[in-house]
């Protein structure tokens, strides 16, 4: 009976999570991956889809996402590795680097709750690590995109991350026309030298972004600027972890960028509130 009530409660929260609740944490987390697998193993297919042989996600990225670039290290971390791989044939595209991307689309999605990742990030020039949420009923970001954490590296590293949101504008046609809002958090040291806890609390009509438990940016439907549609109370969204290379924001890797570059993720956890 208790299991039935728990399942009903998750359904009311908009959780879609087949096979995604580890028994040890079922009363606490709606999703929990501690990445405690053996060295070289890949994350659980009950929790993640690892993207394979997939070219650039934007016109200016230059990576090919390969499943072999995603593995656990046997020390409690997921490692996403970016490698120099000149002239890689990637599903019809010629890319210069390989990297990794994994997502929970068709496995786990949730509307509202707190989405958390503890990670140490690569900060060399051309690196673009991200932890984000997206809907899949329309082209991104027309259902609303929520970036829990994103940063780009430079020749001097990076000591900041951003929490951002993207959605359709009230004028024009999405995805050709969309808006972006968000805030920035700054650390006292480079993000490649320490783990931090990046989280988003998503509630009806509001979004609050935090690092290490301290909020740095909040926005509500009432404070959303004129001309922007609030679409974040409609559908559950899935999670994405990736390490892109290049792009108009990150810039291209240069002579100061050494490979491999690695994104270490200690855990990803989701709660219902």
XYZ file of N, CA and C in Angstrom:
819
model
N 0.824 -1.208 0.000
C 0.000 0.000 0.000
C 0.861 1.263 0.000
N 1.945 1.245 0.832
C 2.818 2.411 0.864
C 3.477 2.644 -0.486
N 3.843 1.559 -1.152
C 4.468 1.705 -2.479
C 3.500 2.317 -3.469
N 2.219 1.928 -3.376
C 1.207 2.489 -4.276
C 1.040 3.972 -4.016
N 0.970 4.360 -2.723
C 0.828 5.772 -2.393
C 2.032 6.581 -2.868
N 3.235 6.008 -2.720
C 4.431 6.710 -3.193
C 4.385 6.908 -4.690
N 3.964 5.889 -5.422
C 3.884 6.003 -6.883
C 2.877 7.066 -7.286
N 1.725 7.105 -6.571
C 0.726 8.125 -6.882
C 1.266 9.514 -6.607
N 2.018 9.662 -5.520
C 2.572 10.971 -5.184
C 3.542 11.437 -6.254
N 4.400 10.547 -6.741
C 5.328 10.930 -7.798
C 4.592 11.314 -9.065
N 3.494 10.619 -9.356
C 2.716 10.954 -10.539
C 2.130 12.344 -10.445
N 1.669 12.718 -9.259
C 1.108 14.050 -9.088
C 2.166 15.117 -9.242
N 3.434 14.797 -8.953
C 4.511 15.759 -9.076
C 5.032 15.869 -10.503
N 4.473 15.068 -11.405
C 4.922 15.120 -12.796
C 6.183 14.337 -13.043
N 6.486 13.348 -12.175
C 7.699 12.561 -12.326
C 7.455 11.404 -13.285
N 8.341 11.232 -14.249
C 8.299 10.083 -15.144
C 9.651 9.398 -15.004
N 9.700 8.261 -14.264
C 10.997 7.730 -13.903
C 11.027 6.210 -13.851
N 10.796 5.515 -14.943
C 10.881 4.065 -14.905
C 12.284 3.608 -14.534
N 12.378 2.712 -13.542
C 13.638 2.113 -13.107
C 14.644 3.118 -12.560
N 14.196 4.324 -12.197
C 15.170 5.369 -11.881
C 15.316 5.672 -10.407
N 14.677 4.927 -9.509
C 14.749 5.243 -8.096
C 15.489 4.130 -7.365
N 16.759 4.323 -6.991
C 17.462 3.310 -6.233
C 16.757 3.057 -4.905
N 16.628 1.787 -4.512
C 15.850 1.443 -3.328
C 16.370 2.115 -2.078
N 17.692 2.299 -1.982
C 18.266 2.868 -0.766
C 17.842 4.307 -0.546
N 17.453 4.999 -1.610
C 17.120 6.414 -1.496
C 15.687 6.707 -1.926
N 14.849 5.678 -2.037
C 13.526 5.857 -2.626
C 12.668 6.844 -1.855
N 12.898 6.969 -0.525
C 12.076 7.888 0.261
C 12.623 9.303 0.235
N 13.812 9.481 -0.353
C 14.455 10.796 -0.334
C 14.571 11.405 -1.722
N 15.055 10.623 -2.687
C 15.327 11.139 -4.014
C 14.381 10.534 -5.046
N 14.007 11.340 -6.003
C 13.287 10.808 -7.157
C 14.264 10.319 -8.224
N 15.516 10.790 -8.154
C 16.592 10.333 -9.029
C 17.883 10.472 -8.242
N 18.756 9.464 -8.330
C 20.027 9.521 -7.608
C 21.042 8.634 -8.305
N 22.122 9.228 -8.792
C 23.236 8.450 -9.320
C 24.507 8.930 -8.626
N 25.144 8.028 -7.872
C 26.365 8.334 -7.132
C 27.611 7.936 -7.919
N 27.440 7.298 -9.070
C 28.533 6.911 -9.962
C 29.593 6.075 -9.231
N 29.119 5.047 -8.551
C 30.001 4.179 -7.776
C 30.374 2.896 -8.514
N 30.309 2.920 -9.838
C 30.643 1.745 -10.622
C 32.143 1.491 -10.696
N 32.503 0.354 -11.263
C 33.905 -0.012 -11.427
C 34.586 0.906 -12.434
N 35.901 1.030 -12.306
C 36.672 1.858 -13.239
C 36.466 1.371 -14.670
N 36.135 2.300 -15.552
C 35.919 1.977 -16.956
C 34.496 1.607 -17.304
N 33.642 1.403 -16.294
C 32.245 1.057 -16.575
C 31.467 2.305 -16.969
N 30.362 2.099 -17.643
C 29.531 3.223 -18.045
C 28.357 3.369 -17.094
N 27.800 4.575 -16.989
C 26.667 4.786 -16.091
C 25.499 3.864 -16.430
N 24.641 3.645 -15.468
C 23.526 2.727 -15.616
C 22.608 3.132 -16.759
N 22.308 2.164 -17.621
C 21.370 2.428 -18.719
C 19.936 2.544 -18.218
N 19.691 2.183 -16.952
C 18.375 2.395 -16.355
C 18.169 3.849 -15.975
N 19.264 4.625 -15.949
C 19.190 6.030 -15.566
C 19.544 6.985 -16.705
N 20.445 6.565 -17.598
C 20.978 7.474 -18.606
C 20.998 6.832 -19.996
N 20.873 7.672 -21.002
C 21.226 7.317 -22.379
C 22.518 8.036 -22.712
N 23.527 7.292 -23.151
C 24.799 7.890 -23.531
C 24.782 8.126 -25.040
N 24.929 9.362 -25.431
C 24.861 9.724 -26.845
C 26.106 9.191 -27.557
N 25.923 8.637 -28.748
C 27.045 8.042 -29.482
C 27.022 8.449 -30.954
N 28.212 8.759 -31.469
C 28.385 9.117 -32.882
C 27.450 10.247 -33.288
N 27.414 11.271 -32.434
C 26.518 12.412 -32.662
C 27.348 13.672 -32.837
N 27.196 14.368 -33.972
C 28.018 15.551 -34.234
C 27.542 16.759 -33.450
N 28.206 17.839 -33.694
C 28.006 19.130 -33.019
C 26.546 19.430 -32.734
N 26.303 20.050 -31.567
C 24.941 20.433 -31.195
C 24.607 21.839 -31.654
N 25.616 22.633 -32.024
C 25.386 23.936 -32.655
C 26.316 24.033 -33.858
N 26.092 25.047 -34.683
C 26.861 25.163 -35.921
C 28.342 25.406 -35.673
N 28.701 25.914 -34.476
C 30.100 26.266 -34.237
C 30.793 25.351 -33.245
N 30.083 24.377 -32.636
C 30.770 23.344 -31.851
C 31.563 22.461 -32.800
N 32.613 21.830 -32.279
C 33.463 21.027 -33.156
C 33.727 19.644 -32.568
N 32.839 19.162 -31.692
C 33.051 17.854 -31.091
C 32.100 16.823 -31.671
N 32.535 15.567 -31.597
C 31.680 14.424 -31.858
C 31.432 13.741 -30.520
N 30.172 13.567 -30.150
C 29.864 12.880 -28.903
C 29.977 11.378 -29.112
N 30.846 10.743 -28.327
C 31.086 9.312 -28.419
C 30.850 8.673 -27.054
N 30.218 7.514 -27.042
C 29.945 6.840 -25.778
C 31.228 6.438 -25.060
N 32.302 6.201 -25.805
C 33.570 5.794 -25.193
C 34.213 6.911 -24.376
N 33.729 8.133 -24.513
C 34.266 9.264 -23.751
C 33.537 9.472 -22.431
N 32.643 8.563 -22.091
C 31.864 8.648 -20.851
C 32.108 7.378 -20.054
N 32.657 7.509 -18.849
C 32.944 6.324 -18.028
C 33.064 6.721 -16.569
N 32.886 5.750 -15.692
C 33.124 5.950 -14.270
C 34.569 5.590 -13.949
N 35.115 6.208 -12.891
C 36.550 6.039 -12.625
C 36.871 5.074 -11.495
N 35.841 4.442 -10.906
C 36.072 3.528 -9.810
C 36.334 4.210 -8.487
N 36.292 5.544 -8.470
C 36.511 6.318 -7.251
C 35.301 7.186 -6.913
N 34.141 6.809 -7.477
C 32.913 7.530 -7.162
C 32.613 8.701 -8.068
N 33.235 8.733 -9.251
C 33.009 9.842 -10.182
C 32.612 9.333 -11.562
N 31.768 10.110 -12.216
C 31.585 10.020 -13.657
C 32.613 10.935 -14.290
N 33.267 10.471 -15.352
C 34.251 11.300 -16.046
C 33.832 11.437 -17.509
N 33.627 12.680 -17.939
C 33.373 12.982 -19.341
C 34.663 13.564 -19.899
N 35.223 12.922 -20.909
C 36.556 13.271 -21.400
C 36.478 13.855 -22.800
N 37.110 15.008 -22.978
C 37.266 15.607 -24.310
C 38.669 15.293 -24.819
N 38.742 14.810 -26.066
C 40.009 14.414 -26.669
C 40.215 15.126 -28.002
N 41.458 15.402 -28.319
C 41.786 15.885 -29.662
C 41.713 14.701 -30.619
N 40.934 14.833 -31.683
C 40.738 13.742 -32.635
C 40.533 14.332 -34.024
N 41.582 14.850 -34.633
C 41.447 15.558 -35.917
C 40.767 14.717 -36.992
N 39.882 15.387 -37.729
C 39.220 14.796 -38.899
C 38.443 13.523 -38.568
N 37.742 13.565 -37.435
C 36.896 12.437 -37.059
C 35.621 12.441 -37.890
N 35.327 11.304 -38.523
C 34.079 11.150 -39.272
C 32.966 10.861 -38.272
N 32.044 11.794 -38.162
C 30.997 11.695 -37.138
C 29.634 11.819 -37.803
N 29.110 10.691 -38.241
C 27.771 10.654 -38.814
C 27.597 11.697 -39.923
N 28.589 11.778 -40.778
C 28.507 12.678 -41.923
C 29.193 14.009 -41.736
N 29.617 14.312 -40.507
C 30.344 15.547 -40.223
C 31.809 15.206 -39.956
N 32.690 16.138 -40.266
C 34.096 15.996 -39.913
C 34.381 16.876 -38.711
N 34.674 16.261 -37.584
C 34.904 16.989 -36.343
C 36.361 16.855 -35.915
N 36.799 17.770 -35.053
C 38.199 17.813 -34.646
C 38.440 17.276 -33.234
N 37.351 17.030 -32.505
C 37.469 16.556 -31.131
C 36.356 15.547 -30.857
N 36.580 14.685 -29.871
C 35.505 13.842 -29.357
C 35.262 14.211 -27.902
N 34.024 14.017 -27.452
C 33.678 14.304 -26.067
C 32.453 13.470 -25.704
N 31.777 13.828 -24.604
C 30.685 12.998 -24.128
C 29.444 13.782 -23.746
N 28.317 13.103 -23.918
C 27.023 13.663 -23.532
C 26.122 12.509 -23.090
N 25.431 12.696 -21.973
C 24.448 11.723 -21.537
C 23.204 12.452 -21.074
N 22.050 11.776 -21.204
C 20.777 12.436 -20.929
C 19.763 11.419 -20.423
N 18.690 11.938 -19.832
C 17.659 11.064 -19.263
C 16.376 11.068 -20.084
N 16.417 11.591 -21.287
C 15.237 11.628 -22.153
C 14.674 10.216 -22.338
N 13.362 10.085 -22.169
C 12.630 8.813 -22.260
C 12.919 7.859 -21.099
N 13.694 8.302 -20.109
C 13.958 7.493 -18.926
C 13.458 8.190 -17.666
N 13.852 9.445 -17.498
C 13.436 10.215 -16.327
C 13.155 11.654 -16.733
N 12.033 12.170 -16.294
C 11.742 13.593 -16.423
C 10.906 14.006 -15.232
N 10.966 15.287 -14.877
C 10.234 15.758 -13.701
C 9.920 17.242 -13.849
N 8.753 17.604 -13.387
C 8.376 19.012 -13.280
C 8.414 19.402 -11.813
N 9.208 20.407 -11.508
C 9.427 20.927 -10.160
C 10.363 20.028 -9.358
N 10.964 20.605 -8.352
C 11.899 19.901 -7.507
C 13.257 20.582 -7.517
N 14.236 19.931 -6.878
C 15.601 20.443 -6.844
C 16.515 19.471 -7.579
N 17.244 20.000 -8.549
C 18.135 19.228 -9.422
C 19.573 19.622 -9.068
N 20.389 18.639 -8.690
C 21.699 18.936 -8.108
C 22.793 18.088 -8.735
N 23.937 18.717 -8.961
C 25.145 18.034 -9.422
C 26.333 18.539 -8.623
N 27.181 17.622 -8.165
C 28.465 18.005 -7.555
C 29.555 17.656 -8.555
N 30.369 18.649 -8.919
C 31.308 18.420 -10.016
C 32.537 19.305 -9.920
N 33.600 18.833 -10.575
C 34.816 19.607 -10.824
C 34.911 19.769 -12.335
N 35.134 20.992 -12.797
C 34.935 21.316 -14.207
C 36.239 21.594 -14.940
N 36.311 21.241 -16.222
C 37.459 21.641 -17.046
C 37.310 23.104 -17.449
N 38.408 23.845 -17.405
C 38.305 25.289 -17.648
C 39.300 25.788 -18.698
N 39.864 24.894 -19.496
C 40.781 25.321 -20.556
C 40.013 25.986 -21.695
N 40.712 26.714 -22.508
C 40.107 27.421 -23.642
C 39.358 26.428 -24.534
N 38.124 26.790 -24.880
C 37.309 25.975 -25.763
C 36.412 24.978 -25.058
N 36.558 24.824 -23.725
C 35.724 23.875 -22.991
C 34.393 24.516 -22.597
N 33.318 23.729 -22.707
C 31.967 24.228 -22.420
C 31.191 23.117 -21.703
N 31.446 22.933 -20.386
C 30.690 21.941 -19.620
C 29.328 22.492 -19.211
N 28.328 21.590 -19.114
C 26.984 22.060 -18.763
C 26.177 20.941 -18.123
N 25.263 21.352 -17.240
C 24.245 20.494 -16.634
C 22.935 21.237 -16.809
N 21.991 20.650 -17.574
C 20.817 21.420 -17.941
C 19.596 20.536 -18.127
N 18.432 21.199 -18.191
C 17.145 20.528 -18.350
C 16.483 21.020 -19.627
N 15.777 20.111 -20.289
C 15.080 20.493 -21.517
C 13.817 19.668 -21.677
N 12.809 20.281 -22.286
C 11.611 19.559 -22.687
C 11.774 19.047 -24.100
N 10.921 18.108 -24.494
C 11.096 17.472 -25.801
C 9.826 17.497 -26.646
N 8.830 18.289 -26.253
C 7.617 18.362 -27.053
C 7.742 19.325 -28.220
N 8.726 20.229 -28.157
C 8.962 21.218 -29.202
C 10.463 21.400 -29.359
N 10.920 22.027 -30.429
C 12.362 22.287 -30.559
C 12.876 23.129 -29.395
N 14.061 22.788 -28.904
C 14.684 23.551 -27.823
C 15.003 24.963 -28.315
N 14.688 26.027 -27.529
C 14.193 26.031 -26.159
C 12.707 26.376 -26.040
N 11.901 25.964 -26.997
C 10.507 26.418 -27.036
C 9.670 25.885 -25.873
N 10.064 24.729 -25.317
C 9.408 24.215 -24.112
C 10.017 24.788 -22.847
N 11.076 25.567 -22.995
C 11.801 26.096 -21.849
C 13.039 25.275 -21.565
N 14.188 25.921 -21.589
C 15.455 25.281 -21.244
C 15.950 25.887 -19.938
N 16.393 25.035 -19.007
C 16.881 25.465 -17.707
C 18.319 24.998 -17.544
N 19.253 25.927 -17.524
C 20.672 25.595 -17.398
C 21.072 25.704 -15.936
N 21.204 24.562 -15.270
C 21.574 24.562 -13.857
C 22.989 25.090 -13.688
N 23.876 24.678 -14.582
C 25.265 25.120 -14.557
C 25.818 25.126 -15.969
N 26.456 26.211 -16.335
C 27.245 26.244 -17.560
C 28.349 27.277 -17.396
N 29.491 26.969 -17.966
C 30.613 27.901 -17.971
C 31.437 27.634 -19.220
N 32.318 28.535 -19.546
C 33.258 28.313 -20.647
C 34.660 28.627 -20.150
N 35.625 27.860 -20.660
C 36.999 28.051 -20.250
C 37.683 29.171 -21.017
N 38.909 29.426 -20.636
C 39.716 30.447 -21.304
C 41.182 30.085 -21.112
N 42.068 30.890 -21.696
C 43.501 30.637 -21.529
C 43.949 30.830 -20.088
N 43.123 31.488 -19.298
C 43.448 31.689 -17.875
C 42.486 30.932 -16.968
N 41.735 29.965 -17.529
C 40.813 29.172 -16.734
C 39.467 29.847 -16.571
N 38.732 29.430 -15.551
C 37.409 30.009 -15.284
C 37.101 29.888 -13.801
N 36.590 30.962 -13.222
C 36.179 30.959 -11.813
C 34.709 31.336 -11.657
N 33.923 31.113 -12.711
C 32.514 31.502 -12.654
C 31.648 30.471 -13.370
N 30.409 30.426 -12.974
C 29.397 29.673 -13.721
C 28.150 30.530 -13.824
N 27.268 30.140 -14.716
C 25.987 30.821 -14.861
C 24.837 29.839 -14.685
N 23.719 30.341 -14.164
C 22.450 29.638 -14.171
C 21.517 30.408 -15.080
N 21.009 29.755 -16.116
C 20.259 30.478 -17.144
C 18.935 29.799 -17.475
N 18.049 30.559 -18.097
C 16.790 30.042 -18.614
C 16.561 30.624 -20.001
N 15.938 29.826 -20.857
C 15.651 30.237 -22.226
C 14.231 29.794 -22.562
N 13.524 30.639 -23.290
C 12.165 30.304 -23.672
C 11.696 31.157 -24.832
N 10.471 30.931 -25.293
C 9.971 31.655 -26.463
C 9.595 33.098 -26.130
N 9.907 33.974 -27.028
C 9.469 35.360 -26.901
C 7.998 35.477 -27.288
N 7.366 36.556 -26.842
C 5.954 36.750 -27.178
C 5.785 37.178 -28.630
N 6.844 37.691 -29.240
C 6.803 38.035 -30.661
C 7.757 37.140 -31.418
N 7.483 36.923 -32.672
C 8.337 36.056 -33.465
C 7.978 34.596 -33.282
N 8.714 33.740 -33.938
C 8.433 32.314 -33.935
C 9.624 31.557 -33.356
N 9.384 30.769 -32.314
C 10.419 29.945 -31.702
C 10.613 28.679 -32.558
N 11.829 28.191 -32.786
C 13.067 28.572 -32.109
C 13.858 29.697 -32.766
N 13.369 30.268 -33.850
C 14.109 31.354 -34.485
C 14.221 32.552 -33.555
N 13.175 32.767 -32.738
C 13.159 33.884 -31.794
C 12.944 33.339 -30.389
N 13.888 33.602 -29.489
C 13.740 33.172 -28.093
C 14.520 34.134 -27.207
N 14.296 34.029 -25.905
C 14.977 34.914 -24.970
C 15.916 34.114 -24.066
N 16.835 34.834 -23.416
C 17.753 34.252 -22.447
C 17.852 35.184 -21.243
N 17.745 34.613 -20.055
C 17.938 35.356 -18.809
C 18.779 34.502 -17.877
N 19.352 35.123 -16.855
C 20.105 34.328 -15.902
C 21.015 35.161 -15.043
N 21.806 34.467 -14.224
C 22.715 35.130 -13.309
C 24.050 34.408 -13.259
N 25.055 35.080 -12.666
C 26.416 34.554 -12.613
C 26.858 34.402 -11.165
N 27.578 33.287 -10.906
C 28.217 33.048 -9.614
C 29.716 33.021 -9.823
N 30.456 33.649 -8.910
C 31.912 33.712 -9.023
C 32.564 33.056 -7.822
N 33.566 32.235 -8.100
C 34.316 31.530 -7.066
C 35.597 32.283 -6.735
N 36.223 31.903 -5.612
C 37.512 32.487 -5.260
C 38.670 31.758 -5.956
N 38.377 30.612 -6.572
C 39.427 29.861 -7.249
C 38.926 29.273 -8.548
N 39.839 28.699 -9.312
C 39.476 28.102 -10.588
C 38.586 26.878 -10.363
N 37.604 26.699 -11.228
C 36.623 25.623 -11.046
C 37.194 24.240 -11.336
N 38.400 24.182 -11.904
C 39.046 22.899 -12.139
C 39.813 22.414 -10.911
N 39.879 23.232 -9.866
C 40.689 22.889 -8.697
C 39.858 22.439 -7.503
N 38.529 22.459 -7.613
C 37.681 22.074 -6.480
C 36.298 21.669 -6.977
N 35.677 20.771 -6.221
C 34.294 20.401 -6.487
C 33.366 21.456 -5.899
N 32.262 21.716 -6.626
C 31.193 22.577 -6.116
C 29.863 21.889 -6.376
N 28.857 22.297 -5.623
C 27.515 21.725 -5.736
C 26.626 22.741 -6.444
N 26.176 22.374 -7.635
C 25.357 23.250 -8.475
C 23.921 22.739 -8.444
N 22.974 23.629 -8.154
C 21.592 23.161 -8.047
C 20.601 24.214 -8.506
N 19.441 23.713 -8.882
C 18.296 24.546 -9.277
C 17.080 24.044 -8.529
N 16.411 24.951 -7.848
C 15.117 24.633 -7.251
C 14.039 25.244 -8.124
N 13.215 24.368 -8.677
C 12.163 24.738 -9.631
C 10.827 24.517 -8.931
N 10.100 25.596 -8.723
C 8.797 25.544 -8.061
C 7.771 26.215 -8.971
N 6.483 26.026 -8.709
C 5.480 26.693 -9.541
C 5.712 28.210 -9.575
N 5.970 28.735 -10.747
C 6.135 30.172 -10.914
C 7.462 30.733 -10.490
N 8.447 29.886 -10.137
C 9.725 30.437 -9.694
C 10.883 29.484 -9.945
N 12.078 30.075 -10.086
C 13.329 29.345 -10.282
C 14.391 29.970 -9.399
N 15.134 29.145 -8.651
C 16.210 29.637 -7.797
C 17.459 28.805 -8.041
N 18.553 29.484 -8.425
C 19.819 28.830 -8.726
C 20.769 29.011 -7.551
N 21.506 27.926 -7.222
C 22.399 27.951 -6.067
C 23.727 27.277 -6.404
N 24.764 27.702 -5.704
C 26.046 26.989 -5.701
C 26.452 26.791 -4.247
N 26.797 25.569 -3.908
C 27.177 25.208 -2.543
C 26.120 25.635 -1.531
N 24.860 25.524 -1.953
C 23.741 25.812 -1.072
C 23.383 27.270 -0.911
N 24.085 28.156 -1.613
C 23.835 29.599 -1.492
C 23.181 30.112 -2.774
N 21.960 30.660 -2.701
C 21.310 31.183 -3.907
C 22.073 32.370 -4.485
N 22.181 32.405 -5.815
C 22.816 33.548 -6.467
C 21.925 34.190 -7.526
N 20.818 33.527 -7.886
C 19.908 34.120 -8.881
C 18.535 33.495 -8.736
N 17.517 34.350 -8.740
C 16.125 33.887 -8.695
C 15.300 34.703 -9.673
N 14.274 34.056 -10.222
C 13.349 34.748 -11.110
C 11.979 34.082 -10.977
N 10.922 34.868 -11.140
C 9.561 34.353 -11.082
C 8.808 34.777 -12.336
N 7.631 34.173 -12.522
C 6.830 34.561 -13.683
C 6.472 36.034 -13.608
N 6.331 36.576 -12.392
C 5.948 37.984 -12.234
C 7.097 38.932 -12.547
N 8.347 38.468 -12.379
C 9.500 39.339 -12.636
C 10.135 39.086 -14.000
N 9.593 38.138 -14.759
C 10.108 37.900 -16.103
C 9.901 39.154 -16.952
N 10.926 39.616 -17.646
C 10.786 40.852 -18.429
C 9.668 40.781 -19.458
N 9.134 41.938 -19.780
C 8.081 42.056 -20.794
C 8.572 41.471 -22.122
N 7.684 40.760 -22.799
C 8.009 40.185 -24.095
C 8.525 38.769 -24.025
N 8.530 38.196 -22.796
C 9.039 36.841 -22.627
C 7.944 35.952 -22.045
N 7.798 34.768 -22.609
C 6.779 33.827 -22.150
C 7.320 32.932 -21.048
N 6.562 32.810 -19.950
C 6.902 31.853 -18.902
C 6.297 30.502 -19.283
N 7.138 29.550 -19.620
C 6.652 28.242 -20.084
C 7.087 27.118 -19.141
N 7.496 27.486 -17.917
C 8.116 26.518 -17.026
C 7.146 25.854 -16.055
N 5.852 26.064 -16.245
C 4.859 25.380 -15.420
C 4.023 24.419 -16.266
N 4.563 23.991 -17.382
C 3.778 23.194 -18.326
C 4.120 21.714 -18.291
N 5.370 21.366 -18.568
C 5.737 19.959 -18.764
C 6.955 19.575 -17.940
N 7.093 18.280 -17.629
C 8.345 17.792 -17.045
C 9.498 17.990 -18.022
N 10.710 18.049 -17.473
C 11.892 18.167 -18.319
C 12.903 17.088 -17.943
N 13.753 16.726 -18.905
C 14.793 15.729 -18.712
C 16.132 16.416 -18.475
N 17.090 15.639 -17.937
C 18.408 16.181 -17.614
C 19.431 15.820 -18.686
N 20.393 16.719 -18.866
C 21.485 16.522 -19.826
C 22.796 16.931 -19.150
N 23.801 16.094 -19.280
C 25.178 16.396 -18.874
C 26.048 16.321 -20.116
N 26.819 17.354 -20.392
C 27.694 17.271 -21.559
C 28.904 18.178 -21.419
N 29.920 17.846 -22.200
C 31.113 18.676 -22.316
C 31.296 18.982 -23.796
N 30.848 20.170 -24.200
C 31.012 20.597 -25.582
C 32.400 21.196 -25.772
N 32.833 21.251 -27.019
C 34.122 21.849 -27.364
C 33.885 22.893 -28.433
N 34.394 24.094 -28.198
C 34.246 25.165 -29.170
C 32.890 25.832 -29.089
N 32.571 26.602 -30.109
C 31.317 27.333 -30.135
C 31.555 28.821 -30.050
N 30.514 29.579 -30.372
C 30.653 31.037 -30.398
C 30.890 31.615 -29.014
N 30.394 30.960 -27.965
C 30.590 31.451 -26.601
C 31.931 30.977 -26.039
N 32.226 29.702 -26.155
C 33.460 29.161 -25.587
C 34.695 29.546 -26.391
N 34.515 29.805 -27.690
C 35.670 29.993 -28.546
C 36.317 28.651 -28.840
N 37.294 28.655 -29.699
C 37.933 27.405 -30.100
C 39.151 27.104 -29.233
N 39.391 25.831 -29.002
C 40.605 25.426 -28.313
C 41.815 25.941 -29.086
N 42.883 26.295 -28.344
C 44.066 26.841 -29.019
C 45.318 26.143 -28.507
N 46.466 26.730 -28.790
C 47.734 26.107 -28.425
C 47.939 25.952 -26.934
N 47.173 26.686 -26.126
C 47.276 26.570 -24.674
C 46.367 25.488 -24.103
N 45.524 24.889 -24.960
C 44.598 23.851 -24.506
C 45.261 22.492 -24.653
N 45.464 21.822 -23.532
C 46.040 20.485 -23.559
C 44.925 19.454 -23.408
N 45.122 18.296 -24.025
C 44.132 17.214 -23.958
C 44.796 15.982 -23.358
N 44.022 15.155 -22.637
C 42.564 15.245 -22.478
C 42.136 16.325 -21.484
N 40.890 16.783 -21.636
C 40.211 17.633 -20.672
C 39.076 16.812 -20.059
N 38.884 16.933 -18.741
C 37.936 16.047 -18.069
C 36.988 16.804 -17.145
N 35.733 16.391 -17.201
C 34.691 16.869 -16.306
C 34.366 15.741 -15.334
N 34.589 15.977 -14.042
C 34.352 14.971 -13.015
C 33.033 15.274 -12.307
N 32.143 14.290 -12.274
C 30.838 14.464 -11.626
C 30.730 13.451 -10.489
N 30.600 13.944 -9.274
C 30.504 13.082 -8.087
C 29.114 12.449 -7.973
N 28.081 13.256 -8.205
C 26.721 12.727 -8.163
C 25.759 13.651 -8.871
N 24.620 13.085 -9.239
C 23.453 13.842 -9.707
C 22.272 13.354 -8.878
N 21.574 14.281 -8.243
C 20.447 13.945 -7.368
C 19.275 14.871 -7.666
N 18.080 14.319 -7.543
C 16.871 15.108 -7.737
C 15.916 14.796 -6.587
N 15.325 15.834 -6.019
C 14.281 15.664 -5.019
C 12.997 16.269 -5.549
N 11.912 15.971 -4.871
C 10.600 16.426 -5.345
C 10.307 17.859 -4.928
N 11.135 18.444 -4.072
C 10.905 19.828 -3.653
C 12.222 20.522 -3.380
